[in-house]
mmCIF file of C-alpha atoms in Angstrom:
data_model
loop_
_atom_site.group_PDB
_atom_site.id
_atom_site.type_symbol
_atom_site.label_atom_id
_atom_site.label_comp_id
_atom_site.label_asym_id
_atom_site.label_seq_id
_atom_site.Cartn_x
_atom_site.Cartn_y
_atom_site.Cartn_z
ATOM 1 C CA MET A 1 22.876 26.812 -22.453
ATOM 2 C CA GLY A 2 21.668 25.892 -25.924
ATOM 3 C CA THR A 3 18.766 23.929 -24.436
ATOM 4 C CA CYS A 4 17.767 26.929 -22.328
ATOM 5 C CA LEU A 5 17.744 29.248 -25.353
ATOM 6 C CA PHE A 6 15.758 26.738 -27.388
ATOM 7 C CA PHE A 7 13.225 26.318 -24.586
ATOM 8 C CA GLY A 8 12.870 30.104 -24.249
ATOM 9 C CA ALA A 9 12.306 30.435 -27.999
ATOM 10 C CA VAL A 10 9.614 27.754 -27.895
ATOM 11 C CA ILE A 11 7.836 29.526 -25.025
ATOM 12 C CA ILE A 12 7.979 32.911 -26.803
ATOM 13 C CA ALA A 13 6.564 31.307 -29.939
ATOM 14 C CA GLY A 14 3.824 29.768 -27.823
ATOM 15 C CA PHE A 15 2.840 33.138 -26.419
ATOM 16 C CA ILE A 16 2.728 34.662 -29.896
ATOM 17 C CA ALA A 17 0.635 31.764 -31.203
ATOM 18 C CA ALA A 18 -1.760 32.161 -28.278
ATOM 19 C CA GLY A 19 -2.628 35.666 -29.435
ATOM 20 C CA ALA A 20 -1.068 39.089 -29.890
ATOM 21 C CA GLU A 21 -2.873 40.556 -26.881
ATOM 22 C CA PRO A 22 -2.428 38.731 -23.547
ATOM 23 C CA ASP A 23 -5.600 38.131 -21.536
ATOM 24 C CA ILE A 24 -4.792 40.351 -18.543
ATOM 25 C CA LYS A 25 -7.242 42.383 -16.446
ATOM 26 C CA VAL A 26 -6.061 44.992 -13.932
ATOM 27 C CA VAL A 27 -8.068 46.694 -11.172
ATOM 28 C CA CYS A 28 -6.336 49.504 -9.240
ATOM 29 C CA ALA A 29 -7.536 50.042 -5.662
ATOM 30 C CA ARG A 30 -6.601 52.805 -3.214
ATOM 31 C CA ASP A 31 -3.263 51.318 -2.155
ATOM 32 C CA SER A 32 -3.191 47.980 -3.958
ATOM 33 C CA VAL A 33 -3.808 46.263 -7.274
ATOM 34 C CA LYS A 34 -5.677 43.160 -8.394
ATOM 35 C CA VAL A 35 -4.563 41.391 -11.571
ATOM 36 C CA LYS A 36 -6.119 38.414 -13.345
ATOM 37 C CA TRP A 37 -3.905 36.741 -15.946
ATOM 38 C CA ARG A 38 -5.387 33.960 -18.056
ATOM 39 C CA VAL A 39 -2.958 31.591 -19.767
ATOM 40 C CA SER A 40 -3.631 28.793 -22.238
ATOM 41 C CA SER A 41 -3.314 25.121 -21.299
ATOM 42 C CA PRO A 42 0.304 24.608 -22.543
ATOM 43 C CA PHE A 43 1.475 27.054 -19.883
ATOM 44 C CA VAL A 44 -0.524 25.618 -16.971
ATOM 45 C CA PRO A 45 2.368 23.325 -15.877
ATOM 46 C CA TYR A 46 4.508 26.470 -15.484
ATOM 47 C CA ALA A 47 2.137 28.324 -13.143
ATOM 48 C CA ALA A 48 4.895 28.685 -10.548
ATOM 49 C CA ARG A 49 6.883 30.764 -13.063
ATOM 50 C CA LEU A 50 4.340 33.605 -13.376
ATOM 51 C CA PHE A 51 5.259 36.735 -11.429
ATOM 52 C CA LEU A 52 4.066 40.245 -10.641
ATOM 53 C CA GLY A 53 7.364 41.926 -9.896
ATOM 54 C CA SER A 54 8.870 39.662 -7.234
ATOM 55 C CA CYS A 55 5.540 38.127 -6.177
ATOM 56 C CA MET A 56 4.032 34.803 -7.194
ATOM 57 C CA PRO A 57 0.271 34.438 -7.790
ATOM 58 C CA SER A 58 -1.738 34.807 -4.606
ATOM 59 C CA LYS A 59 -4.262 32.384 -6.106
ATOM 60 C CA TRP A 60 -4.292 29.931 -9.001
ATOM 61 C CA GLN A 61 -7.300 28.339 -10.690
ATOM 62 C CA LEU A 62 -7.495 25.568 -13.283
ATOM 63 C CA LEU A 63 -10.452 26.124 -15.636
ATOM 64 C CA PRO A 64 -12.665 23.392 -17.168
ATOM 65 C CA SER A 65 -11.292 24.343 -20.601
ATOM 66 C CA GLY A 66 -7.779 23.395 -19.478
ATOM 67 C CA ASP A 67 -6.658 27.025 -19.337
ATOM 68 C CA GLY A 68 -5.490 28.567 -16.090
ATOM 69 C CA GLU A 69 -5.989 31.877 -14.298
ATOM 70 C CA ALA A 70 -3.378 33.465 -12.059
ATOM 71 C CA PHE A 71 -4.637 36.050 -9.575
ATOM 72 C CA PHE A 72 -2.405 38.665 -7.961
ATOM 73 C CA ASP A 73 -3.732 40.748 -5.059
ATOM 74 C CA TYR A 74 -0.981 42.856 -3.494
ATOM 75 C CA LYS A 75 -0.321 46.260 -1.955
ATOM 76 C CA PHE A 76 2.012 48.750 -3.631
ATOM 77 C CA SER A 77 4.414 48.283 -0.725
ATOM 78 C CA GLU A 78 4.944 44.702 -1.921
ATOM 79 C CA CYS A 79 6.327 43.008 -5.055
ATOM 80 C CA LYS A 80 8.896 45.789 -5.711
ATOM 81 C CA PHE A 81 6.476 48.353 -7.123
ATOM 82 C CA THR A 82 8.085 51.664 -8.073
ATOM 83 C CA LYS A 83 6.466 55.010 -7.296
ATOM 84 C CA GLN A 84 6.888 57.983 -9.624
ATOM 85 C CA ILE A 85 5.549 61.537 -9.536
ATOM 86 C CA LYS A 86 4.566 62.742 -13.005
ATOM 87 C CA GLY A 87 3.094 66.226 -13.014
ATOM 88 C CA LYS A 88 -0.133 66.087 -11.043
ATOM 89 C CA ASN A 89 -0.164 62.283 -10.899
ATOM 90 C CA VAL A 90 1.340 59.559 -8.758
ATOM 91 C CA VAL A 91 2.178 56.435 -10.779
ATOM 92 C CA TYR A 92 2.846 52.960 -9.361
ATOM 93 C CA LYS A 93 4.642 50.699 -11.819
ATOM 94 C CA ASN A 94 5.497 47.025 -12.025
ATOM 95 C CA GLU A 95 5.430 44.266 -14.613
ATOM 96 C CA LEU A 96 3.993 40.814 -15.105
ATOM 97 C CA SER A 97 6.576 38.327 -16.276
ATOM 98 C CA PHE A 98 6.893 34.702 -17.277
ATOM 99 C CA ARG A 99 10.186 33.133 -16.237
ATOM 100 C CA PRO A 100 10.304 29.466 -17.381
ATOM 101 C CA GLN A 101 13.830 28.956 -16.083
ATOM 102 C CA ALA A 102 15.335 29.530 -12.637
ATOM 103 C CA LYS A 103 16.098 33.015 -11.352
ATOM 104 C CA GLY A 104 18.963 34.594 -13.266
ATOM 105 C CA ARG A 105 17.837 33.163 -16.609
ATOM 106 C CA PRO A 106 16.120 35.440 -19.176
ATOM 107 C CA VAL A 107 12.480 36.490 -18.794
ATOM 108 C CA VAL A 108 10.628 35.466 -21.978
ATOM 109 C CA PHE A 109 7.517 37.608 -21.505
ATOM 110 C CA LYS A 110 6.872 40.997 -19.882
ATOM 111 C CA GLN A 111 3.746 43.106 -19.544
ATOM 112 C CA PRO A 112 3.871 46.522 -17.812
ATOM 113 C CA ILE A 113 1.338 47.213 -15.058
ATOM 114 C CA GLU A 114 0.515 50.796 -14.050
ATOM 115 C CA CYS A 115 -1.862 52.431 -11.579
ATOM 116 C CA VAL A 116 -2.214 56.222 -11.870
ATOM 117 C CA TYR A 117 -3.653 58.465 -9.159
ATOM 118 C CA LYS A 118 -4.018 62.204 -8.687
ATOM 119 C CA ARG A 119 -1.239 63.692 -6.594
ATOM 120 C CA PRO A 120 -2.422 64.658 -3.083
ATOM 121 C CA GLU A 121 -3.002 68.377 -2.510
ATOM 122 C CA GLY A 122 -0.091 70.103 -0.823
ATOM 123 C CA TRP A 123 2.318 67.286 -1.601
ATOM 124 C CA ILE A 124 5.986 68.313 -1.379
ATOM 125 C CA PRO A 125 8.827 66.159 -2.780
ATOM 126 C CA PRO A 126 10.778 64.669 0.164
ATOM 127 C CA PHE A 127 14.091 66.166 -0.972
ATOM 128 C CA LEU A 128 12.519 69.651 -0.675
ATOM 129 C CA ASN A 129 11.071 68.994 2.766
ATOM 130 C CA PRO A 130 13.768 69.286 5.487
ATOM 131 C CA GLY A 131 11.440 67.676 8.012
ATOM 132 C CA SER A 132 10.904 64.502 6.032
ATOM 133 C CA GLY A 133 12.614 61.186 6.589
ATOM 134 C CA VAL A 134 12.455 57.528 5.679
ATOM 135 C CA SER A 135 11.674 54.759 8.132
ATOM 136 C CA GLU A 136 11.691 51.110 7.124
ATOM 137 C CA GLY A 137 10.688 48.046 9.078
ATOM 138 C CA HIS A 138 10.183 44.369 8.425
ATOM 139 C CA SER A 139 6.887 43.768 6.630
ATOM 140 C CA ASN A 140 4.986 40.522 7.096
ATOM 141 C CA LEU A 141 6.608 37.600 5.345
ATOM 142 C CA VAL A 142 4.551 35.704 2.763
ATOM 143 C CA PHE A 143 4.964 31.920 2.709
ATOM 144 C CA HIS A 144 4.017 29.472 -0.050
ATOM 145 C CA MET A 145 3.776 25.679 -0.136
ATOM 146 C CA ALA A 146 2.658 23.539 -3.070
ATOM 147 C CA LEU A 147 2.870 20.085 -4.613
ATOM 148 C CA LEU A 148 4.951 20.162 -7.807
ATOM 149 C CA ASN A 149 4.674 17.948 -10.859
ATOM 150 C CA GLU A 150 7.185 15.161 -11.531
ATOM 151 C CA GLN A 151 9.270 17.416 -13.792
ATOM 152 C CA LEU A 152 9.564 20.099 -11.068
ATOM 153 C CA THR A 153 8.442 22.677 -13.629
ATOM 154 C CA GLY A 154 5.196 23.826 -12.009
ATOM 155 C CA VAL A 155 2.311 23.042 -9.709
ATOM 156 C CA ALA A 156 0.885 19.509 -9.990
ATOM 157 C CA LYS A 157 -2.371 19.152 -11.933
ATOM 158 C CA THR A 158 -3.822 16.497 -9.637
ATOM 159 C CA ASN A 159 -3.816 15.691 -5.944
ATOM 160 C CA VAL A 160 -3.995 11.923 -6.533
ATOM 161 C CA ILE A 161 -0.582 10.306 -6.023
ATOM 162 C CA PRO A 162 0.272 6.654 -6.820
ATOM 163 C CA LEU A 163 1.653 4.770 -3.841
ATOM 164 C CA GLY A 164 5.456 4.685 -4.097
ATOM 165 C CA SER A 165 5.771 7.585 -6.555
ATOM 166 C CA PHE A 166 7.544 10.782 -5.588
ATOM 167 C CA MET A 167 5.869 13.868 -4.131
ATOM 168 C CA PRO A 168 7.973 17.026 -4.641
ATOM 169 C CA ILE A 169 6.776 19.412 -1.919
ATOM 170 C CA TRP A 170 7.941 22.984 -2.531
ATOM 171 C CA ALA A 171 8.006 25.767 0.042
ATOM 172 C CA ALA A 172 9.169 29.360 -0.351
ATOM 173 C CA VAL A 173 9.124 32.714 1.409
ATOM 174 C CA GLU A 174 8.992 36.097 -0.305
ATOM 175 C CA GLN A 175 11.969 38.076 0.946
ATOM 176 C CA LYS A 176 10.641 41.525 -0.055
ATOM 177 C CA SER A 177 12.877 44.139 1.612
ATOM 178 C CA HIS A 178 14.501 41.710 4.024
ATOM 179 C CA GLN A 179 18.126 40.701 4.010
ATOM 180 C CA PRO A 180 18.737 37.286 2.372
ATOM 181 C CA LEU A 181 16.787 34.639 4.247
ATOM 182 C CA LEU A 182 17.258 30.892 4.630
ATOM 183 C CA LEU A 183 13.994 28.910 4.603
ATOM 184 C CA LEU A 184 13.911 25.639 6.536
ATOM 185 C CA MET A 185 11.351 22.962 7.338
ATOM 186 C CA ASP A 186 11.595 22.717 11.108
ATOM 187 C CA GLU A 187 8.923 20.019 11.413
ATOM 188 C CA CYS A 188 6.517 18.283 9.001
ATOM 189 C CA VAL A 189 3.908 15.605 9.643
ATOM 190 C CA ALA A 190 1.266 13.896 7.532
ATOM 191 C CA ALA A 191 -2.221 13.767 9.057
ATOM 192 C CA THR A 192 -5.688 12.720 7.946
ATOM 193 C CA THR A 193 -7.229 16.017 9.088
ATOM 194 C CA PRO A 194 -6.723 19.625 7.865
ATOM 195 C CA LYS A 195 -6.216 20.705 11.482
ATOM 196 C CA LEU A 196 -4.010 19.007 14.036
ATOM 197 C CA HIS A 197 -5.490 17.891 17.340
ATOM 198 C CA PRO A 198 -3.838 16.194 20.351
ATOM 199 C CA GLY A 199 -5.324 12.855 19.258
ATOM 200 C CA SER A 200 -4.625 13.241 15.519
ATOM 201 C CA ASN A 201 -3.209 10.239 13.684
ATOM 202 C CA VAL A 202 0.104 11.519 12.255
ATOM 203 C CA HIS A 203 3.114 10.245 10.332
ATOM 204 C CA GLN A 204 6.263 12.246 11.095
ATOM 205 C CA ILE A 205 8.308 13.308 8.087
ATOM 206 C CA VAL A 206 10.625 16.008 9.448
ATOM 207 C CA GLY A 207 11.377 16.670 13.107
ATOM 208 C CA ASN A 208 14.048 17.469 15.670
ATOM 209 C CA HIS A 209 14.594 20.893 14.086
ATOM 210 C CA GLY A 210 15.070 19.943 10.433
ATOM 211 C CA CYS A 211 15.950 16.216 10.455
ATOM 212 C CA LEU A 212 14.302 14.381 7.540
ATOM 213 C CA PHE A 213 13.316 11.176 9.346
ATOM 214 C CA GLU A 214 11.649 9.805 6.217
ATOM 215 C CA SER A 215 15.103 9.604 4.592
ATOM 216 C CA LYS A 216 15.996 6.873 7.142
ATOM 217 C CA ARG A 217 12.885 4.841 6.291
ATOM 218 C CA GLY A 218 12.772 5.264 2.516
ATOM 219 C CA ASN A 219 13.799 7.355 -0.473
ATOM 220 C CA ALA A 220 13.504 10.977 0.625
ATOM 221 C CA VAL A 221 15.889 13.942 0.331
ATOM 222 C CA PHE A 222 15.989 17.697 0.286
ATOM 223 C CA LEU A 223 16.804 18.686 -3.293
ATOM 224 C CA PRO A 224 19.648 21.161 -3.985
ATOM 225 C CA ARG A 225 18.354 24.703 -3.629
ATOM 226 C CA TYR A 226 17.851 27.111 -6.518
ATOM 227 C CA HIS A 227 17.565 29.928 -3.926
ATOM 228 C CA SER A 228 18.060 30.154 -0.170
ATOM 229 C CA SER A 229 14.452 31.353 0.290
ATOM 230 C CA ALA A 230 12.981 28.123 -1.142
ATOM 231 C CA ILE A 231 13.279 24.423 -0.352
ATOM 232 C CA ILE A 232 11.979 21.255 -2.046
ATOM 233 C CA LEU A 233 11.230 18.100 -0.058
ATOM 234 C CA TYR A 234 11.443 15.138 -2.458
ATOM 235 C CA ILE A 235 9.593 12.310 -0.757
ATOM 236 C CA GLN A 236 8.125 8.968 -1.795
ATOM 237 C CA ALA A 237 4.373 8.506 -1.290
ATOM 238 C CA PHE A 238 4.042 6.321 1.808
ATOM 239 C CA ASN A 239 1.366 3.934 3.069
ATOM 240 C CA PHE A 240 -0.456 6.334 5.362
ATOM 241 C CA GLY A 241 -4.158 7.183 5.104
ATOM 242 C CA LEU A 242 -4.249 5.122 1.925
ATOM 243 C CA GLY A 243 -7.248 6.151 -0.186
ATOM 244 C CA ASP A 244 -8.281 8.899 2.250
ATOM 245 C CA GLU A 245 -7.471 12.593 2.339
ATOM 246 C CA VAL A 246 -3.986 13.321 3.676
ATOM 247 C CA TYR A 247 -2.657 16.729 4.717
ATOM 248 C CA ILE A 248 0.978 17.747 5.092
ATOM 249 C CA HIS A 249 1.452 20.083 8.067
ATOM 250 C CA CYS A 250 4.766 21.935 8.235
ATOM 251 C CA ASN A 251 6.340 24.471 10.525
ATOM 252 C CA LEU A 252 8.506 26.673 8.292
ATOM 253 C CA VAL A 253 11.199 28.921 9.737
ATOM 254 C CA VAL A 254 13.355 31.640 8.216
ATOM 255 C CA TRP A 255 16.803 32.515 9.494
ATOM 256 C CA ASP A 256 19.807 34.590 8.596
ATOM 257 C CA ASP A 257 21.317 33.129 5.442
ATOM 258 C CA GLY A 258 24.255 31.071 6.682
ATOM 259 C CA ALA A 259 23.311 30.956 10.367
ATOM 260 C CA LEU A 260 23.325 27.147 10.599
ATOM 261 C CA GLY A 261 23.299 25.063 13.746
ATOM 262 C CA GLN A 262 21.495 22.269 15.572
ATOM 263 C CA SER A 263 18.250 24.251 15.754
ATOM 264 C CA ARG A 264 18.421 25.665 12.191
ATOM 265 C CA LYS A 265 19.285 23.062 9.598
ATOM 266 C CA ALA A 266 18.078 20.782 6.805
ATOM 267 C CA CYS A 267 19.537 17.289 7.265
ATOM 268 C CA HIS A 268 18.901 14.061 5.366
ATOM 269 C CA VAL A 269 20.437 10.601 5.178
ATOM 270 C CA LYS A 270 22.369 10.124 1.950
ATOM 271 C CA GLU A 271 23.549 6.988 0.126
ATOM 272 C CA HIS A 272 26.468 6.493 2.530
ATOM 273 C CA GLY A 273 23.961 6.055 5.378
ATOM 274 C CA SER A 274 24.988 9.052 7.482
ATOM 275 C CA TRP A 275 23.309 12.400 8.058
ATOM 276 C CA GLU A 276 24.305 15.211 5.709
ATOM 277 C CA LEU A 277 23.628 18.954 5.889
ATOM 278 C CA LEU A 278 21.874 20.163 2.729
ATOM 279 C CA ASP A 279 23.384 23.642 2.583
ATOM 280 C CA ASP A 280 26.973 22.783 3.524
ATOM 281 C CA PRO A 281 28.006 19.101 3.727
ATOM 282 C CA SER A 282 31.293 20.193 5.326
ATOM 283 C CA GLN A 283 29.263 21.202 8.421
ATOM 284 C CA SER A 284 27.318 17.933 8.607
ATOM 285 C CA SER A 285 28.428 17.530 12.222
ATOM 286 C CA VAL A 286 25.444 19.708 13.205
ATOM 287 C CA CYS A 287 23.251 16.807 12.005
ATOM 288 C CA SER A 288 24.772 14.327 14.457
ATOM 289 C CA CYS A 289 22.033 15.154 16.970
ATOM 290 C CA CYS A 290 19.311 13.872 14.597
ATOM 291 C CA ASP A 291 19.488 10.447 16.233
ATOM 292 C CA SER A 292 19.078 11.953 19.715
ATOM 293 C CA VAL A 293 17.828 15.429 20.707
ATOM 294 C CA CYS A 294 18.931 18.589 18.910
ATOM 295 C CA SER A 295 19.478 21.702 21.006
ATOM 296 C CA SER A 296 16.866 24.439 20.712
ATOM 297 C CA LYS A 297 19.408 27.164 21.473
ATOM 298 C CA ALA A 298 19.816 29.390 18.459
ATOM 299 C CA ARG A 299 21.719 32.367 17.182
ATOM 300 C CA ARG A 300 20.238 35.738 16.229
ATOM 301 C CA SER A 301 16.957 35.509 14.288
ATOM 302 C CA VAL A 302 15.456 37.942 11.801
ATOM 303 C CA ASP A 303 12.406 38.566 13.996
ATOM 304 C CA GLU A 304 11.177 35.845 16.341
ATOM 305 C CA SER A 305 7.542 36.882 15.845
ATOM 306 C CA LYS A 306 7.817 36.403 12.090
ATOM 307 C CA SER A 307 10.500 33.743 11.686
ATOM 308 C CA SER A 308 8.153 30.779 12.175
ATOM 309 C CA TYR A 309 5.010 29.901 10.253
ATOM 310 C CA ASN A 310 2.626 26.928 10.209
ATOM 311 C CA THR A 311 1.382 25.802 6.800
ATOM 312 C CA VAL A 312 -0.800 22.979 5.527
ATOM 313 C CA LEU A 313 -0.821 21.350 2.088
ATOM 314 C CA GLY A 314 -3.722 19.261 0.863
ATOM 315 C CA PRO A 315 -5.843 17.369 0.566
ATOM 316 C CA LEU A 316 -3.671 14.730 -1.091
ATOM 317 C CA VAL A 317 -4.920 11.238 -1.924
ATOM 318 C CA ILE A 318 -2.386 8.387 -1.961
ATOM 319 C CA LYS A 319 -3.745 5.456 -3.999
ATOM 320 C CA ASP A 320 -2.811 2.196 -5.630
ATOM 321 C CA GLN A 321 -2.560 2.275 -9.432
ATOM 322 C CA SER A 322 -6.113 0.953 -9.743
ATOM 323 C CA GLY A 323 -7.617 4.125 -8.291
ATOM 324 C CA LEU A 324 -5.641 6.898 -9.943
ATOM 325 C CA MET A 325 -8.546 8.744 -11.529
ATOM 326 C CA ALA A 326 -10.818 8.896 -8.497
ATOM 327 C CA ASN A 327 -11.183 11.894 -6.238
ATOM 328 C CA ALA A 328 -8.927 14.156 -8.349
ATOM 329 C CA THR A 329 -9.165 17.875 -7.651
ATOM 330 C CA SER A 330 -8.034 20.935 -9.530
ATOM 331 C CA VAL A 331 -4.561 22.366 -9.070
ATOM 332 C CA GLY A 332 -5.997 25.337 -7.202
ATOM 333 C CA SER A 333 -6.623 23.183 -4.119
ATOM 334 C CA LEU A 334 -3.019 21.967 -3.955
ATOM 335 C CA SER A 335 -1.473 25.206 -2.765
ATOM 336 C CA GLY A 336 -0.662 25.330 0.910
ATOM 337 C CA GLY A 337 -1.924 28.156 3.084
ATOM 338 C CA SER A 338 -1.097 29.520 6.499
ATOM 339 C CA LEU A 339 -2.943 28.278 9.565
#
């Protein structure tokens, strides 16, 4: 706890030293907002800890100066914006925050964000309108995938990875108004192309509905979760596409938190040599099918049309130590996107 407080104090001091006024630009659109937040180089490794409400940056760019720019482009129906009626105006409120520690730890920086609009003519507060009602549905889920640095504190600064070193691959889904969700990697392969084709040369990493096959061949595990809606695949850089561009293709699925089974699981081989279930080792029997064929029958899903998503991360370049500095790209190209 003392280390956490000390770290938070250092970060606060860093923000103060960087300048009294944060470099933040806000553009309010009809039903959305665009925010550009520039941070100095010491905070670049912590890019994954910048938030607009509950949303992470929709885009990240590393500048030649070493500084970074986080871009947020979201609708007011996202990121937990609040809507207030003040006189003749409608006000949408949220805040930018920097959270260097995991969720639940203190936020060390906040900046309010407001968009103000004129109230529509003839508008009547819902509680005065007997014909009004509220209807909510599942909005589209937003998925993220990125390569983290070795310290697991932020997005990696380079896409060049020494052969044999570890690649922490992070994936997350924004829950928004949904019930708690469990994010899983149903299948992941490495390929030398950004799109998969029937004849693509691939190296399977995860398959059979969440079995980490790479953990049988080398040092690879799913790290303990900090939240059910995120997962980190900790894998050693393997000899595949050596020196060329490599892309990690994953099929991510979300499921009811706790609805585990043969078709919805995250299993890896631990030190004892047997398969273990990441989220509940006491139920590791559901991993026994990893050496054969796991059933595709499943329990109730959140929404079958939205519970599965294909993502791609890359390009990555796996090299021997002699070629570490070649073909490096900025951190902005390391974020995975949907196919």
